[in-house]
Each structure stands twice: as structure tokens, then as C-alpha cells.
Coordinates of C-alpha atoms in Angstrom, one line a residue:
M8 CA 1.7 -20.6 -14.6
L9 CA 1.7 -18.2 -11.7
R10 CA 4.2 -15.3 -12.0
R11 CA 6.0 -16.6 -8.8
E12 CA 5.8 -20.2 -10.0
F13 CA 7.8 -19.1 -13.0
L14 CA 10.5 -17.9 -10.7
S15 CA 10.3 -21.1 -8.6
T16 CA 11.0 -23.0 -11.8
L17 CA 13.8 -20.7 -12.6
C18 CA 15.4 -21.0 -9.1
A19 CA 15.1 -24.8 -9.2
S20 CA 17.0 -24.8 -12.3
T21 CA 19.6 -22.3 -11.3
V22 CA 3.1 -0.3 20.7
A23 CA 1.9 2.9 19.2
S24 CA 0.6 5.9 21.3
A25 CA -3.1 6.7 21.3
L26 CA -4.8 10.0 20.9
P27 CA -7.1 11.1 23.6
R28 CA -10.4 9.1 23.4
L29 CA -13.2 11.2 22.0
E30 CA -16.7 11.0 23.2
A31 CA -18.5 8.1 21.5
V32 CA -21.0 9.5 19.0
L33 CA -22.9 8.2 16.0
Q34 CA -21.0 8.7 12.8
P35 CA -21.8 8.3 9.1
D36 CA -21.3 4.8 7.8
A37 CA -18.5 5.9 5.4
L38 CA -15.1 4.6 4.6
D39 CA -13.1 3.9 7.8
L40 CA -9.4 3.2 6.9
R41 CA -9.1 0.8 9.9
A42 CA -12.0 -1.5 9.0
P43 CA -10.4 -3.4 6.1
V44 CA -7.2 -3.8 8.2
R45 CA -9.2 -5.2 11.1
R46 CA -10.9 -7.6 8.7
A47 CA -7.5 -8.9 7.5
M48 CA -6.3 -9.7 11.0
S49 CA -8.2 -13.0 11.2
C50 CA -6.9 -13.9 7.7
I51 CA -3.3 -13.6 8.8
S52 CA -4.0 -15.7 11.9
N53 CA -5.6 -18.4 9.7
R54 CA -2.7 -18.3 7.2
M55 CA 0.0 -19.4 9.7
D56 CA 0.5 -23.1 10.0
P57 CA 0.6 -24.2 13.6
N58 CA 2.1 -27.6 12.5
A59 CA 5.1 -25.9 10.9
S60 CA 6.2 -23.4 13.5
Y61 CA 3.6 -20.9 12.2
R62 CA 5.1 -20.9 8.7
P63 CA 2.7 -18.8 6.5
W64 CA 0.7 -20.4 3.7
F65 CA 1.6 -18.3 0.6
L66 CA -1.1 -19.6 -1.7
V67 CA -4.8 -20.3 -1.8
E68 CA -5.1 -22.7 -4.8
V69 CA -8.0 -22.1 -7.2
K70 CA -9.5 -24.6 -9.5
D71 CA -12.2 -23.8 -12.0
W72 CA -12.8 -20.4 -10.3
K73 CA -13.1 -22.0 -6.9
P74 CA -10.7 -21.8 -4.0
I75 CA -9.9 -25.3 -2.9
R76 CA -7.0 -25.4 -0.4
L77 CA -4.1 -23.6 1.3
R78 CA -0.7 -24.4 -0.1
H79 CA 2.9 -23.8 1.1
D80 CA 5.3 -22.3 -1.3
I81 CA 9.0 -21.1 -1.5
W82 CA 7.7 -17.6 -0.9
D83 CA 6.5 -18.6 2.7
F84 CA 9.9 -17.7 4.2
G85 CA 11.5 -14.2 4.0
D86 CA 8.7 -12.8 1.8
M87 CA 5.6 -13.8 3.7
S88 CA 7.0 -13.8 7.2
G89 CA 8.5 -10.3 6.7
R90 CA 5.2 -9.1 5.2
F91 CA 3.1 -10.5 8.0
L92 CA 5.3 -9.0 10.7
E93 CA 5.1 -5.6 8.9
A94 CA 1.4 -5.9 8.5
L95 CA 0.6 -6.8 12.1
I96 CA 2.7 -3.9 13.5
M97 CA 1.1 -1.5 11.1
A98 CA -2.3 -2.7 12.2
R99 CA -1.7 -2.2 15.9
N100 CA -0.5 1.3 15.1
M101 CA -4.0 2.0 13.7
F102 CA -6.1 0.5 16.4
E103 CA -5.9 -1.4 19.7
P104 CA -4.6 -4.9 19.1
T105 CA -6.4 -8.0 20.3
T106 CA -4.6 -10.7 22.4
G107 CA -4.7 -12.8 19.2
M108 CA -3.0 -10.2 17.1
L109 CA -0.1 -9.8 19.7
Q110 CA 0.2 -13.6 19.8
D111 CA 0.4 -13.8 16.0
E112 CA 3.0 -11.0 15.9
A113 CA 5.2 -12.8 18.4
R114 CA 4.8 -16.1 16.5
I115 CA 5.7 -14.6 13.1
R116 CA 8.6 -12.6 14.5
G117 CA 10.0 -15.8 15.9
F118 CA 9.6 -17.6 12.6
L119 CA 11.3 -14.8 10.7
F120 CA 14.1 -14.3 13.1
G121 CA 14.7 -18.1 13.1
L122 CA 15.4 -17.9 9.3
Q123 CA 18.3 -15.5 9.8
G124 CA 21.7 -17.2 9.3
S125 CA 25.1 -16.5 10.9
D126 CA 25.9 -14.4 7.8
G127 CA 22.9 -12.2 8.5
L128 CA 20.9 -13.4 5.4
I129 CA 17.5 -14.9 5.4
M130 CA 17.4 -18.6 4.5
N131 CA 14.9 -20.5 2.4
R132 CA 14.4 -23.8 4.3
D133 CA 12.8 -25.6 1.4
Q134 CA 15.6 -24.8 -0.9
G135 CA 18.4 -25.1 1.7
R136 CA 20.0 -21.8 0.6
V137 CA 19.8 -18.1 0.9
D138 CA 16.3 -16.8 0.1
H139 CA 15.6 -14.7 -3.1
M140 CA 16.7 -11.1 -3.0
F141 CA 13.1 -9.9 -3.3
A142 CA 12.3 -12.0 -0.2
Q143 CA 15.3 -10.4 1.6
G144 CA 13.6 -7.1 0.8
S145 CA 10.3 -8.2 2.4
A146 CA 12.2 -9.4 5.5
L147 CA 13.8 -5.9 5.7
Y148 CA 10.4 -4.2 5.5
G149 CA 9.3 -6.4 8.5
M150 CA 12.4 -5.9 10.5
V151 CA 12.7 -2.2 9.9
T152 CA 9.0 -1.7 10.8
D153 CA 9.7 -3.7 14.0
F154 CA 12.7 -1.5 14.8
N155 CA 10.8 1.7 14.0
D156 CA 8.1 0.7 16.4
S157 CA 10.2 -0.7 19.3
H158 CA 13.7 0.8 18.9
D159 CA 14.9 -2.6 20.3
P160 CA 18.7 -2.8 20.0
A161 CA 18.5 -6.5 19.2
V162 CA 16.2 -5.8 16.2
K163 CA 18.6 -3.1 15.1
D164 CA 21.5 -5.6 15.2
R165 CA 19.5 -8.0 13.1
V166 CA 18.8 -5.3 10.4
T167 CA 22.5 -4.3 10.5
A168 CA 23.6 -7.9 10.1
L169 CA 21.2 -8.5 7.1
I170 CA 22.4 -5.4 5.3
G171 CA 26.0 -6.4 5.9
G172 CA 25.3 -9.9 4.6
L173 CA 23.7 -8.5 1.5
A174 CA 26.7 -6.2 0.9
K175 CA 29.1 -9.1 1.1
R176 CA 27.0 -11.2 -1.2
A177 CA 26.7 -8.5 -3.9
R178 CA 29.1 -8.0 -6.7
H179 CA 30.7 -4.6 -6.5
E180 CA 31.7 -2.4 -9.5
D181 CA 33.2 1.1 -9.5
D182 CA 29.9 3.0 -8.7
Y183 CA 27.3 0.3 -8.1
L184 CA 26.6 -3.2 -6.8
W185 CA 24.5 -5.9 -8.3
F186 CA 23.2 -9.4 -7.8
P187 CA 23.5 -11.8 -10.8
E188 CA 21.2 -14.4 -9.3
V189 CA 18.1 -12.3 -9.9
A190 CA 18.6 -12.1 -13.6
T191 CA 16.5 -14.0 -16.1
P192 CA 17.6 -14.8 -19.7
I193 CA 16.1 -11.6 -21.0
A194 CA 16.7 -8.9 -18.2
P195 CA 19.0 -8.1 -15.2
C196 CA 15.8 -7.7 -13.0
S197 CA 17.5 -5.2 -10.8
H198 CA 14.0 -4.3 -9.3
M199 CA 13.9 -7.7 -7.6
A200 CA 16.9 -6.7 -5.5
A201 CA 16.4 -2.9 -5.5
Y202 CA 13.0 -3.5 -3.8
Q203 CA 15.3 -3.5 -0.7
V204 CA 16.3 0.1 -1.1
L205 CA 13.3 1.8 0.6
P206 CA 13.4 -0.1 3.9
I207 CA 17.2 0.3 4.1
V208 CA 16.9 4.1 3.5
R209 CA 14.2 4.1 6.2
F210 CA 16.7 2.3 8.5
Y211 CA 19.2 5.0 7.7
E212 CA 16.7 7.7 8.6
L213 CA 16.1 6.1 12.0
T214 CA 19.8 5.3 12.8
N215 CA 22.0 7.6 10.7
D216 CA 23.9 4.4 9.7
A217 CA 26.2 5.6 6.9
S218 CA 26.9 2.1 5.7
A219 CA 23.2 1.4 5.2
L220 CA 22.9 4.5 3.1
R221 CA 26.0 3.6 1.1
Y222 CA 24.5 0.2 0.3
A223 CA 21.2 1.7 -0.7
E224 CA 22.9 4.2 -2.9
R225 CA 25.0 1.7 -4.8
L226 CA 22.0 -0.6 -5.2
S227 CA 19.9 2.3 -6.5
R228 CA 22.6 3.2 -9.0
W229 CA 22.4 -0.3 -10.5
A230 CA 18.6 0.0 -11.1
F231 CA 18.7 3.6 -12.2
Y232 CA 21.8 3.8 -14.3
H233 CA 22.9 0.3 -15.3
D234 CA 19.7 -1.6 -15.9
P235 CA 18.3 -0.6 -19.3
T236 CA 14.8 -2.0 -18.6
V237 CA 13.4 1.5 -17.6
T238 CA 14.2 4.1 -20.2
D239 CA 15.1 7.8 -19.5
Q240 CA 11.4 8.5 -20.4
G241 CA 10.1 6.2 -17.7
V242 CA 9.0 3.5 -20.0
I243 CA 9.3 -0.1 -18.7
T244 CA 10.4 -2.1 -21.7
K245 CA 9.9 -5.7 -20.5
T246 CA 6.7 -7.6 -19.7
G247 CA 5.8 -10.1 -17.0
W248 CA 8.2 -10.8 -14.2
E249 CA 10.8 -8.5 -15.7
G250 CA 8.2 -5.8 -15.9
H251 CA 6.7 -6.4 -12.5
L252 CA 5.0 -3.0 -11.7
H253 CA 4.8 -3.6 -7.9
A254 CA 8.6 -4.1 -7.7
W255 CA 9.5 -1.4 -10.1
M256 CA 7.3 1.3 -8.5
D257 CA 8.6 0.4 -5.0
T258 CA 12.2 0.5 -6.4
Y259 CA 11.6 4.0 -7.7
S260 CA 10.1 5.1 -4.4
G261 CA 13.2 3.8 -2.7
I262 CA 15.6 5.5 -5.2
L263 CA 13.7 8.8 -4.8
R264 CA 13.8 8.5 -1.0
C265 CA 17.6 7.6 -1.2
S266 CA 18.3 10.7 -3.3
R267 CA 16.4 12.8 -0.7
A268 CA 18.3 11.3 2.2
G269 CA 21.6 12.4 0.7
G270 CA 22.6 9.4 -1.4
N271 CA 25.0 10.4 -4.2
I272 CA 22.3 10.3 -6.9
D273 CA 21.1 13.3 -8.9
R274 CA 17.8 14.1 -7.2
R275 CA 16.4 16.2 -10.0
E276 CA 17.1 13.4 -12.5
V277 CA 15.5 10.8 -10.2
L278 CA 12.5 12.9 -9.6
A279 CA 12.0 13.7 -13.3
R280 CA 12.2 10.0 -14.3
S281 CA 10.0 8.9 -11.4
K282 CA 7.3 11.3 -12.5
L283 CA 7.6 10.0 -16.1
L284 CA 7.4 6.4 -14.9
F285 CA 4.3 7.0 -12.8
A286 CA 2.6 8.9 -15.7
W287 CA 3.4 6.0 -18.1
V288 CA 2.0 3.4 -15.6
K289 CA -1.1 5.5 -15.1
Q290 CA -1.6 6.0 -18.8
N291 CA -1.1 2.4 -19.9
Y292 CA -1.8 0.1 -16.9
T293 CA -4.0 2.0 -14.5
T294 CA -7.6 3.2 -14.3
P295 CA -8.6 6.4 -12.5
Y296 CA -10.3 4.2 -9.8
G297 CA -7.0 2.4 -8.9
W298 CA -7.1 -0.9 -10.9
V299 CA -3.4 -1.3 -11.6
A300 CA -2.0 -4.2 -13.6
D301 CA 0.5 -6.4 -11.7
S302 CA 3.0 -6.2 -14.5
V303 CA 3.5 -4.8 -18.0
G304 CA 1.2 -6.7 -20.4
S305 CA -0.9 -8.2 -17.6
E306 CA -4.7 -8.2 -17.7
T307 CA -5.2 -8.6 -13.9
C308 CA -4.6 -6.4 -10.9
E309 CA -2.5 -7.3 -7.9
T310 CA -3.3 -5.5 -4.6
C311 CA 0.5 -5.0 -3.9
T312 CA 0.7 -3.0 -7.1
I313 CA -2.1 -0.6 -6.0
S314 CA -0.2 0.0 -2.8
S315 CA 3.0 0.5 -4.7
A316 CA 1.3 3.1 -6.8
I317 CA 0.0 4.8 -3.7
R318 CA 3.5 4.8 -2.2
L319 CA 5.1 6.3 -5.3
A320 CA 2.4 9.0 -5.4
L321 CA 3.1 9.9 -1.8
E322 CA 6.9 10.1 -2.4
L323 CA 6.2 12.5 -5.4
I324 CA 3.9 14.5 -3.1
K325 CA 6.8 14.9 -0.7
E326 CA 8.7 16.5 -3.6
G327 CA 5.9 19.2 -3.9
S328 CA 3.6 17.6 -6.5
T329 CA 0.4 17.8 -4.5
E330 CA -1.8 16.9 -7.5
Y331 CA -1.1 13.3 -6.8
W332 CA -3.4 13.4 -3.7
D333 CA -6.3 12.9 -6.2
D334 CA -4.8 9.5 -7.2
V335 CA -4.3 8.4 -3.6
E336 CA -7.9 9.3 -2.7
R337 CA -9.4 7.5 -5.7
F338 CA -7.2 4.4 -5.5
V339 CA -7.9 3.9 -1.7
R340 CA -11.6 4.6 -2.0
N341 CA -12.2 2.2 -4.8
Q342 CA -10.0 -0.7 -6.0
L343 CA -8.1 -1.0 -2.8
V344 CA -11.4 -1.5 -1.0
A345 CA -12.9 -3.7 -3.8
N346 CA -9.9 -6.1 -3.8
Q347 CA -10.7 -7.5 -0.4
F348 CA -12.5 -10.8 0.1
R349 CA -15.3 -10.1 2.6
D350 CA -18.3 -12.4 1.9
V351 CA -16.5 -15.6 1.0
E352 CA -19.6 -17.7 1.5
R353 CA -20.8 -16.8 -2.0
L354 CA -17.8 -18.8 -3.4
G355 CA -19.1 -22.1 -2.0
I356 CA -15.7 -23.1 -0.6
D357 CA -15.8 -26.7 0.7
D358 CA -12.8 -26.6 2.9
P359 CA -13.4 -24.6 6.2
A360 CA -9.6 -23.9 6.6
T361 CA -9.4 -22.4 3.1
A362 CA -12.5 -20.2 3.7
K363 CA -11.0 -18.9 7.0
G364 CA -7.6 -18.3 5.2
L365 CA -9.3 -16.3 2.4
R366 CA -11.7 -14.2 4.4
G367 CA -10.1 -10.7 4.7
A368 CA -7.4 -11.4 2.2
F369 CA -6.7 -9.2 -0.8
E370 CA -6.7 -10.4 -4.4
S371 CA -3.7 -10.9 -6.6
Y372 CA -5.6 -11.5 -9.9
A373 CA -8.5 -9.0 -10.1
A374 CA -10.5 -7.7 -13.0
P375 CA -12.3 -4.4 -12.5
N376 CA -15.6 -6.2 -11.9
T377 CA -14.6 -9.4 -10.1
L378 CA -12.0 -11.0 -8.0
I379 CA -10.6 -14.4 -9.0
A380 CA -10.3 -13.2 -12.6
S381 CA -8.2 -16.1 -13.7
R382 CA -9.6 -19.6 -13.7
D383 CA -6.8 -21.4 -12.0
S384 CA -4.6 -18.5 -10.9
G385 CA -4.4 -18.9 -7.1
I386 CA -4.6 -16.1 -4.6
E387 CA -1.2 -15.0 -3.3
G388 CA -0.7 -14.2 0.3
C389 CA 1.7 -11.3 -0.4
C390 CA -1.4 -9.1 -1.2
I391 CA -2.7 -9.4 2.4
N392 CA 0.2 -7.2 3.3
G393 CA -0.3 -5.2 0.1
G394 CA -3.8 -4.2 1.2
I395 CA -2.7 -3.3 4.7
R396 CA 0.2 -1.3 3.4
G397 CA -2.0 0.8 1.3
F398 CA -4.5 1.5 4.1
F399 CA -1.7 2.3 6.5
L400 CA 0.0 4.7 4.1
A401 CA -3.3 6.5 3.7
Y402 CA -3.9 6.5 7.4
Q403 CA -0.6 8.1 8.3
S404 CA -1.0 10.7 5.5
A405 CA -4.6 11.6 5.7
I406 CA -4.0 14.5 8.2
Q407 CA -0.6 16.1 8.6
E408 CA 0.2 18.9 11.0
S409 CA 2.9 21.5 10.6
K410 CA 3.8 24.4 12.9
D411 CA 1.6 26.7 10.9
A412 CA -1.4 24.6 9.8
I413 CA -3.2 21.3 9.9
H414 CA -3.4 19.7 6.4
I415 CA -6.4 17.7 5.5
N416 CA -5.1 15.6 2.6
L417 CA -7.7 12.9 2.3
L418 CA -11.4 13.5 2.7
M419 CA -12.1 10.6 4.9
S420 CA -13.0 10.2 8.6
H421 CA -10.0 10.5 10.8
A422 CA -8.6 12.3 13.8
T423 CA -5.3 13.6 15.2
S424 CA -4.4 15.6 18.3
G425 CA -5.2 18.7 16.2
V426 CA -8.6 17.9 14.5
R427 CA -11.3 15.4 14.1
V428 CA -12.8 14.9 10.6
V429 CA -16.1 13.3 10.0
S430 CA -16.8 12.5 6.4
Y431 CA -20.2 11.9 4.8
L432 CA -18.8 11.0 1.4
P433 CA -19.9 9.7 -1.0
Q434 CA -23.5 9.8 0.0
D435 CA -23.4 13.5 0.8
G436 CA -20.9 16.2 -0.1
R437 CA -20.2 17.1 3.5
L438 CA -17.3 17.1 5.9
D439 CA -17.5 18.1 9.6
F440 CA -14.4 19.4 11.4
Y441 CA -13.9 19.5 15.1
P442 CA -10.6 21.5 15.8
E443 CA -8.6 21.0 18.9
S444 CA -6.3 24.0 18.3
S445 CA -6.5 27.4 16.7
K446 CA -4.3 26.5 13.7
P447 CA -5.8 27.1 10.3
L448 CA -7.1 24.0 8.5
L449 CA -5.7 23.6 5.0
I450 CA -8.3 21.3 3.3
R451 CA -7.4 19.6 -0.1
L452 CA -10.0 20.0 -2.8
P453 CA -10.5 17.3 -5.5
E454 CA -9.5 18.3 -9.0
W455 CA -13.2 18.6 -10.0
L456 CA -14.1 21.0 -7.1
R457 CA -13.3 24.8 -6.9
A458 CA -13.2 26.8 -3.8
K459 CA -16.0 29.1 -4.9
D460 CA -18.3 26.1 -5.0
V461 CA -17.7 25.2 -1.3
T462 CA -19.8 26.5 1.6
V463 CA -18.2 26.8 5.0
N464 CA -20.4 27.2 8.1
G465 CA -19.2 27.6 11.6
P466 CA -19.0 30.0 14.6
V467 CA -18.7 33.7 14.1
G468 CA -15.1 34.6 13.0
I469 CA -14.6 31.7 10.7
R470 CA -12.8 32.8 7.5
Q471 CA -12.2 30.9 4.3
A472 CA -9.8 31.6 1.4
A473 CA -8.6 29.6 -1.6
E474 CA -4.9 28.8 -1.7
T475 CA -3.1 30.2 -4.8
D476 CA -2.4 26.8 -6.3
G477 CA -6.2 26.1 -6.3
H478 CA -5.8 22.6 -4.7
F479 CA -6.6 23.7 -1.1
I480 CA -9.0 25.9 0.8
R481 CA -7.8 27.6 4.0
V482 CA -10.2 27.8 6.9
S483 CA -9.0 30.0 9.8
G484 CA -10.4 31.6 13.0
A485 CA -11.6 28.3 14.5
K486 CA -11.3 27.6 18.2
Q487 CA -11.1 24.4 20.2
G488 CA -14.6 22.9 20.6
A489 CA -16.1 24.5 17.5
R490 CA -17.7 22.6 14.7
I491 CA -17.1 23.6 11.1
I492 CA -19.2 22.2 8.3
L493 CA -17.9 22.1 4.8
Q494 CA -20.5 21.4 2.0
F495 CA -20.3 21.0 -1.7
K496 CA -21.9 19.3 -4.6
Q497 CA -20.1 16.2 -5.8
R498 CA -19.6 15.5 -9.5
E499 CA -21.9 12.9 -11.0
E500 CA -20.8 11.3 -14.2
S501 CA -20.5 8.1 -16.1
V502 CA -17.4 7.3 -18.1
E503 CA -16.1 4.4 -20.1
S504 CA -13.2 2.4 -18.9
V505 CA -11.2 0.0 -21.1
V506 CA -9.2 -2.7 -19.3
A507 CA -7.6 -5.6 -21.2
K508 CA -9.7 -4.7 -24.3
K509 CA -12.9 -5.0 -22.2
R510 CA -15.2 -2.0 -21.8
Y511 CA -16.8 -1.0 -18.5
D512 CA -19.3 1.7 -17.7
V513 CA -18.1 3.5 -14.5
A514 CA -20.5 5.7 -12.5
W515 CA -18.8 8.3 -10.3
R516 CA -20.1 10.3 -7.4
G517 CA -17.2 12.6 -6.3
D518 CA -14.2 10.4 -6.1
T519 CA -16.1 7.1 -5.4
V520 CA -17.2 4.6 -8.0
I521 CA -20.9 3.9 -7.1
K522 CA -21.6 1.5 -9.9
L523 CA -19.5 -0.5 -12.4
T524 CA -21.1 -2.5 -15.2
P525 CA -21.2 -5.2 -16.5
G526 CA -21.1 -7.2 -13.3
G527 CA -18.5 -10.0 -13.0
K528 CA -18.2 -13.5 -11.8
P529 CA -17.3 -15.4 -9.6
Y530 CA -16.9 -12.6 -7.0
A531 CA -18.5 -9.4 -8.3
T532 CA -17.1 -6.1 -7.0
Y533 CA -18.6 -2.6 -6.8
I534 CA -22.0 -4.0 -5.9
K535 CA -22.8 -1.7 -2.9
E536 CA -25.8 0.4 -3.5
F537 CA -25.6 4.2 -2.9
V538 CA -28.8 6.3 -2.7
S539 CA -28.6 9.7 -4.2
D540 CA -29.3 12.8 -2.3
S541 CA -29.6 11.1 1.1
L542 CA -27.5 11.1 4.2
P543 CA -25.5 7.9 4.9
P544 CA -26.8 5.6 7.7
M545 CA -25.4 6.5 11.1
Q546 CA -23.7 4.0 13.3
K547 CA -21.4 3.9 16.3
Q548 CA -17.8 3.7 15.3
D549 CA -14.5 3.2 17.1
D550 CA -13.6 6.7 18.2
L551 CA -10.0 5.9 19.1
Y552 CA -7.6 7.0 16.3
K553 CA -4.1 6.0 17.2
K554 CA -1.1 8.1 16.5
P555 CA 1.4 5.7 14.8
N556 CA 4.8 5.1 16.2
V557 CA 5.7 3.8 12.8
S558 CA 6.2 6.1 9.8
W559 CA 6.9 5.3 6.2

């Protein structure tokens, strides 16, 4: 039974600004954070039912390892429509949207807004009642992203009404609020409602709405202080739906963000437990290349959970723990990329609509070496958003500029108004920098690389120095129009990875998995060939890197 089918049964019973366009040049055929998101756009378009007011199809049914048809589900409403709206807005904040993308965005916005009742809550039309609290959270992600992008007062009013409706529906105790309807017989499942915390805190950051922060704080206190599922040591004590890692990690990202925003929660205590929780998840349910189990006890990976791990790592980085950049880099470069369906022809899908609805989607039941790792599992549409979230979070964080320096956090091709980065990784240990200002470049070094092993070449006057924490190298003395070349030898090693009691041999070059054996079926991953000691092929790439209006 699908994890969400379990809950279905339970319920039944109870326009961004663009940077100046750079001159078009040939660039290395390396990871472009925008490419997987572009690929997912046609998938979203083909997962909206024109015969049902563009209601999303949540599921691709799978039978005997083969996708057979698109299927509607109770998660089509607040969950899927909120996720699709969020994803489409994020995408056009990364690259110029097509006419089709803008049309799809308008359609899904109309569908989502049409679900909002007079009490502000999102309705589930199939069930004829208020949608699940987790789905209310997804609707909030979509609406808050929409408001962040447009600052439309009408969208702000919708978010305010939704938060107000949730506050009225909740049960209020002395120092927290809670929702009894999310509970299962074995756990309170506060994470299924506290998934709402992060978008509500983001709304507070945008509006200074004190009632929004008060709601987020009281909901956070339920999950942090009054639900015993997560111990003081960061251990999640339940399996399955009750131990859903996607929801728990996003909940803790929200609680941490709430404490930072001024919510009446002990920030040091929240930070300490968040670090322990992330360490526990990494030790027990994560590989170094970003395969993350969807829940405690699970043997498959959900793309949403990868993105939740990336998000929690980024929130911890904001608290000063820069060592988590290594996790973000590896997770994005490897399993997040591997979890996308690209060449669906090899699956032999009979139904053309199903093939179109799967191409560009991200998997919800992946093994390290194959997608569709469960014979009759289905492929859940929530992960389309999950993949786009992960790439957007990396895109907005890859380069960050302060008044004193430009921080190069991820060693991937990207550009801002301050610098353009061209990456040759993993084929060659080389990064080219084209500064647009005189600010020093603070370049993150992977954990396996030391500053003394890096060569920096550039115009006369370029200076390099290692930062005291050893994680960054400072390059100063550059002028606009210069080219700085940073070179180093990448680590080459093979290590064993054990996932769900199965052993895999993983070959690394730098922070990229270049081979994983044994291969899997029916949709093998990590099959791209990399040639050692050779430059990557060069190709023309989109040279317009947009500066997002949206920020998470």
C-alpha cells in the first residue's frame, strides 16, 4: 500500500528580474541547475487534467515495474496544486518562462484559489470537507511563493485568510495549538501539520504579520515540546507515515526559522536538536551521495526527502555551520539529478499520455541504482515539486554576495551581478571566475581539498589566502573583466555503500559519483560515462542567469 493510500484509508474511515545578458560563449557540458527544472516543465503541463479544470494527476500507476496510467487521488487538491504553483514560480525565477509555462501557472493558480472556502481553508472536493493539514501546508507554500514573487495584495489576503482559518480550526492549549485530525492510532503526527510552519514564517518575514508568527510559534511548540516522536537527542522513534522524514525535516527547518524570526522558542535548544536530528538522519537513512529514505524504516528514496535534507542543511548553514555545504553539493550533484525520469522510452510505456506525464518527473520510490524500485508502488506527483525545490534552493544559494565579499558556496556554473562562474567539474578540477566587481571572492573548498593544493592563476596582483576555518579560500585583487582560473586535483576513490542491506560500489571523482554498481532495473541510474583526465565537451548554454524575486 502506498504511504499516502494508507492515509486515504485512514481519512475515509475517520516575474523575476534578470541579470545583464552575458556574451554567448561555449561552456563545459557540466551540471546546469536550470536544466532539470526546464525538463520538468512539460511534465507539469502534462499532469494537469484539461477535462477537470486542470486538476493535477497525483499518481502514475505502476504495475509489474511498468507505468501504465495517470490517476487522480485525494492529494490532487491542496497538496498538488500548491506544489505546482510553487514549482512554476520558482522555475520562471531561474530562467525565462515560455508562454506554456505562464499559461500553466495561471491555470493551476485558478484551480488552487477555487478550492479556498469562505473560512479561508482549502477544500478537498472528493471528500467534500477541509483538506488534510499537510495539504494546507502545500497550499501555503504555493500561495506564499506567489505573494513573495508578486506582492499582490489579493494573494496576501488569501494567505492571511488561510492562516486565520487554520488558527480557528486548531485546538488551543496554554502554550501551543494542535490538530487532533492528523493523529494515527500510534502517534500525534504533529509533523503533518507543522509542515505549515516554514511558509507561514516566510510570510511573516515578508509582511511582519504578528498573528502569523504567533500561529507558527504555537504550532512549532506542539511539534517540538509536546509530541514525543522526536527525542531530545534528535531520534525519530516511529516508522512509516509517523516517521515521514520529508515532513519531519521540513518541520524542523520551520521551527528553526521560527526561532530565528523571534518566535518564543529557545533558539539554542532548537538549533542543538536540529543538528542532532540531521546527524541521525544522515547516519541511519542517508548516503553521502544524497539517497535519503522517505521515512524511518523505508528502503526507498523520495525526492521530496532529498530536498528537505537540502533545506535543513541550508537552515543550519544560516546558523553558522558551513560544513553542511558539502552535503548540499553532493546531494544536488548526485541523487537529486539521478532521481529524474529523462529517457522514459526505455520503460516501454504503452499509453502516450502516461509517458508524457512521466517524462521530467522525479521519483518517489528510488533505490540507489534504479528508479521504480518497488514493483507496484506508483510514482507520486509531489516529487515533481520536490526536485524543483531542491534545484531552486541550490540556485539561490550557490553564490551569495555581502558588502565585503562574494561567497562561492557551490562549485557549479552560475552567475550573479558580481561574478560569473564556469565549472568544469567533475571531468576536470577547474573553475573559471569572471568578476564584475573588485570584491574578494570567498570560494568554498570541499572537505577533501586543502588550500595549499589549489592553484590560482590570473592577472598580476591576484592574491590568495586560506580562511582560518579551512573551508574557504579568499581570492582578492581582481578587477572587472579579468579571468581567474582555479585548479586542483579531485579525489578519486571507490567506497562501499550499504542501503537496505544491499551493497553498492560507489566510484567518486571529487563530489560526483561517476559509477555505481551493480546496475539496476527497470530504470538504471548513474550510467553516464565520465572520461578521466579529459576536458568536458563544450556546448552553447543559456547565458542568462536570472536573479530570483523569490527567496526561501
